[in-house]
């Protein structure tokens, strides 16, 4: 479903100041936990806005979370990053013939850029600090005290012949043994994303059946291997179960600056663009700082100071590593896992690192 970000424009002018490095607070901040309006707190919730669609469907498109002119600037910065990668390797944004392995950083078949310090590039942090994006997650959790994931970026190009195709890989990003709403995932969309432009495919309403599904599949004989317990892959039998429950798979379309939100219990996957438009987007995920332990926050601080990435879980459950970045079967020598320069954050961004919530 599609909805409006009603307060994004109002908060943008006041909060979107140029990024600076804020002074560290003398005393740690006290993280206010979620309030009574946190989503999925009680069954009869109703808000009269996009949150109702999210409760019902398990996903929503928050329109205009980032102003269009800002989204266009981020697109230009992403194109420039590719064109100037390691001094320029031959890629040109207006020449489709330059979209090939030897001219680009390694981008996997799912469009993910997993290395090169891109998780801490200036444009990546600018998107995380966007007022309309932060505001949406504050409404989801009913608290202003959030931390953010140091996640990766997606730059998927259509019609590539130098890599394997991306097949559906339906999954949920939540431990099957830990039911209930725990995490809201997000994508900030940067380029026009229509039916043929690849992107997120979500299983409508299946988040509400998650507990029942995993009870029925408790003794699943052919369970798909997962590198982390916070991931579960759906087998053909699982997909048939969802179909028999009437769950519909929906391609989610979005305009530049739209924020796509989905419950981590919602089965989903992505597809590669088929038309002429690339897919550019940022993975953005926030959770209440109060739900991270001091150990989590210290680990997260280390990840920020060493400019390492995390998964979509903002409590830095997994730091660094991730999928290998291979060029011609060997570790990519261009992947030094560092951004072009250290990011500078405004006050909002610094709080999102979790560092101000660490106790002495």
Short mmCIF file of C-alpha atoms in Angstrom, two decimals, residues 179-301:
data_model
loop_
_atom_site.label_atom_id
_atom_site.label_comp_id
_atom_site.label_asym_id
_atom_site.label_seq_id
_atom_site.Cartn_x
_atom_site.Cartn_y
_atom_site.Cartn_z
CA UNK A 179 8.05 -14.74 17.26
CA UNK A 180 6.29 -11.41 17.32
CA UNK A 181 7.24 -8.02 15.91
CA UNK A 182 10.89 -7.35 16.61
CA UNK A 183 12.33 -5.35 13.74
CA UNK A 184 11.19 -3.07 10.91
CA UNK A 185 13.31 -3.06 7.76
CA UNK A 186 13.52 -0.26 5.27
CA UNK A 187 14.64 0.73 1.78
CA UNK A 188 15.08 4.32 0.68
CA UNK A 189 14.38 4.25 -3.05
CA UNK A 190 16.49 6.60 -5.20
CA UNK A 191 15.57 5.95 -8.87
CA UNK A 192 12.11 5.38 -10.41
CA UNK A 193 11.16 1.80 -9.66
CA UNK A 194 8.27 0.37 -11.64
CA UNK A 195 6.97 -3.14 -12.38
CA UNK A 196 9.93 -4.07 -14.62
CA UNK A 197 12.65 -2.28 -12.65
CA UNK A 198 13.46 -5.03 -10.19
CA UNK A 199 13.27 -4.54 -6.45
CA UNK A 200 11.32 -5.82 -3.49
CA UNK A 201 8.75 -8.62 -3.75
CA UNK A 202 6.77 -9.09 -0.52
CA UNK A 203 4.22 -11.68 0.62
CA UNK A 204 1.17 -9.67 1.61
CA UNK A 205 -0.22 -10.40 5.06
CA UNK A 206 2.09 -13.35 5.74
CA UNK A 207 3.70 -11.62 8.73
CA UNK A 208 0.49 -12.30 10.68
CA UNK A 209 0.84 -16.02 9.97
CA UNK A 210 4.51 -16.27 10.93
CA UNK A 211 3.99 -17.96 14.29
CA UNK A 212 1.56 -20.52 12.85
CA UNK A 213 3.89 -21.20 9.92
CA UNK A 214 6.89 -21.97 12.08
CA UNK A 215 4.84 -24.15 14.40
CA UNK A 216 3.72 -26.19 11.40
CA UNK A 217 7.28 -26.37 10.04
CA UNK A 218 9.02 -27.02 13.36
CA UNK A 219 10.34 -30.40 12.18
CA UNK A 220 10.99 -29.34 8.58
CA UNK A 221 13.22 -32.10 7.07
CA UNK A 222 14.80 -30.03 4.26
CA UNK A 223 15.31 -26.73 6.04
CA UNK A 224 17.53 -24.30 4.11
CA UNK A 225 20.89 -23.64 5.72
CA UNK A 226 21.29 -20.16 7.21
CA UNK A 227 24.54 -18.45 8.20
CA UNK A 228 22.72 -16.59 11.00
CA UNK A 229 19.67 -17.58 13.07
CA UNK A 230 18.13 -14.22 12.12
CA UNK A 231 17.38 -15.57 8.62
CA UNK A 232 14.97 -18.20 7.41
CA UNK A 233 14.57 -19.43 3.82
CA UNK A 234 11.24 -20.69 2.50
CA UNK A 235 11.30 -24.07 0.72
CA UNK A 236 8.91 -25.13 -2.02
CA UNK A 237 6.74 -26.69 0.70
CA UNK A 238 6.76 -23.45 2.64
CA UNK A 239 5.79 -21.49 -0.46
CA UNK A 240 2.90 -23.90 -1.06
CA UNK A 241 1.73 -23.39 2.55
CA UNK A 242 1.66 -19.61 2.02
CA UNK A 243 -0.22 -20.04 -1.25
CA UNK A 244 -2.84 -22.25 0.41
CA UNK A 245 -3.34 -19.56 3.04
CA UNK A 246 -4.19 -17.06 0.29
CA UNK A 247 -1.01 -15.00 0.62
CA UNK A 248 -0.21 -12.92 -2.47
CA UNK A 249 3.30 -11.99 -3.63
CA UNK A 250 3.41 -8.31 -4.61
CA UNK A 251 6.04 -6.34 -6.54
CA UNK A 252 6.42 -3.07 -4.65
CA UNK A 253 6.93 -0.01 -6.84
CA UNK A 254 8.27 3.32 -5.62
CA UNK A 255 9.38 6.77 -6.76
CA UNK A 256 12.67 8.52 -5.89
CA UNK A 257 12.60 9.49 -2.23
CA UNK A 258 9.97 6.95 -1.19
CA UNK A 259 10.64 4.80 1.86
CA UNK A 260 9.60 1.15 1.74
CA UNK A 261 9.02 -0.41 5.15
CA UNK A 262 8.38 -4.05 5.94
CA UNK A 263 8.10 -6.21 9.05
CA UNK A 264 11.06 -8.61 9.33
CA UNK A 265 8.55 -11.46 9.63
CA UNK A 266 7.24 -10.70 6.13
CA UNK A 267 8.55 -13.17 3.51
CA UNK A 268 10.33 -11.27 0.75
CA UNK A 269 13.07 -11.28 -1.88
CA UNK A 270 14.32 -9.01 -4.63
CA UNK A 271 14.64 -9.28 -8.40
CA UNK A 272 17.02 -7.73 -10.93
CA UNK A 273 15.74 -4.98 -13.25
CA UNK A 274 14.47 -6.20 -16.63
CA UNK A 275 13.76 -2.91 -18.38
CA UNK A 276 16.11 0.02 -18.96
CA UNK A 277 16.21 1.61 -15.50
CA UNK A 278 18.83 0.71 -12.89
CA UNK A 279 17.74 0.18 -9.31
CA UNK A 280 19.49 2.39 -6.75
CA UNK A 281 18.49 2.23 -3.10
CA UNK A 282 19.77 2.25 0.47
CA UNK A 283 18.95 -0.38 3.09
CA UNK A 284 17.92 1.46 6.25
CA UNK A 285 16.85 -0.21 9.46
CA UNK A 286 16.33 1.32 12.90
CA UNK A 287 15.39 -0.04 16.29
CA UNK A 288 14.97 1.47 19.77
CA UNK A 289 18.28 2.12 21.51
CA UNK A 290 16.66 0.75 24.68
CA UNK A 291 16.45 -2.70 23.04
CA UNK A 292 20.21 -2.92 22.57
CA UNK A 293 22.37 -4.11 25.47
CA UNK A 294 25.45 -2.20 26.59
CA UNK A 295 27.48 -4.98 25.03
CA UNK A 296 25.64 -4.41 21.75
CA UNK A 297 26.32 -0.68 21.88
CA UNK A 298 30.00 -1.15 22.62
CA UNK A 299 30.27 -3.58 19.70
CA UNK A 300 28.41 -1.08 17.52
CA UNK A 301 30.76 1.72 18.62
#
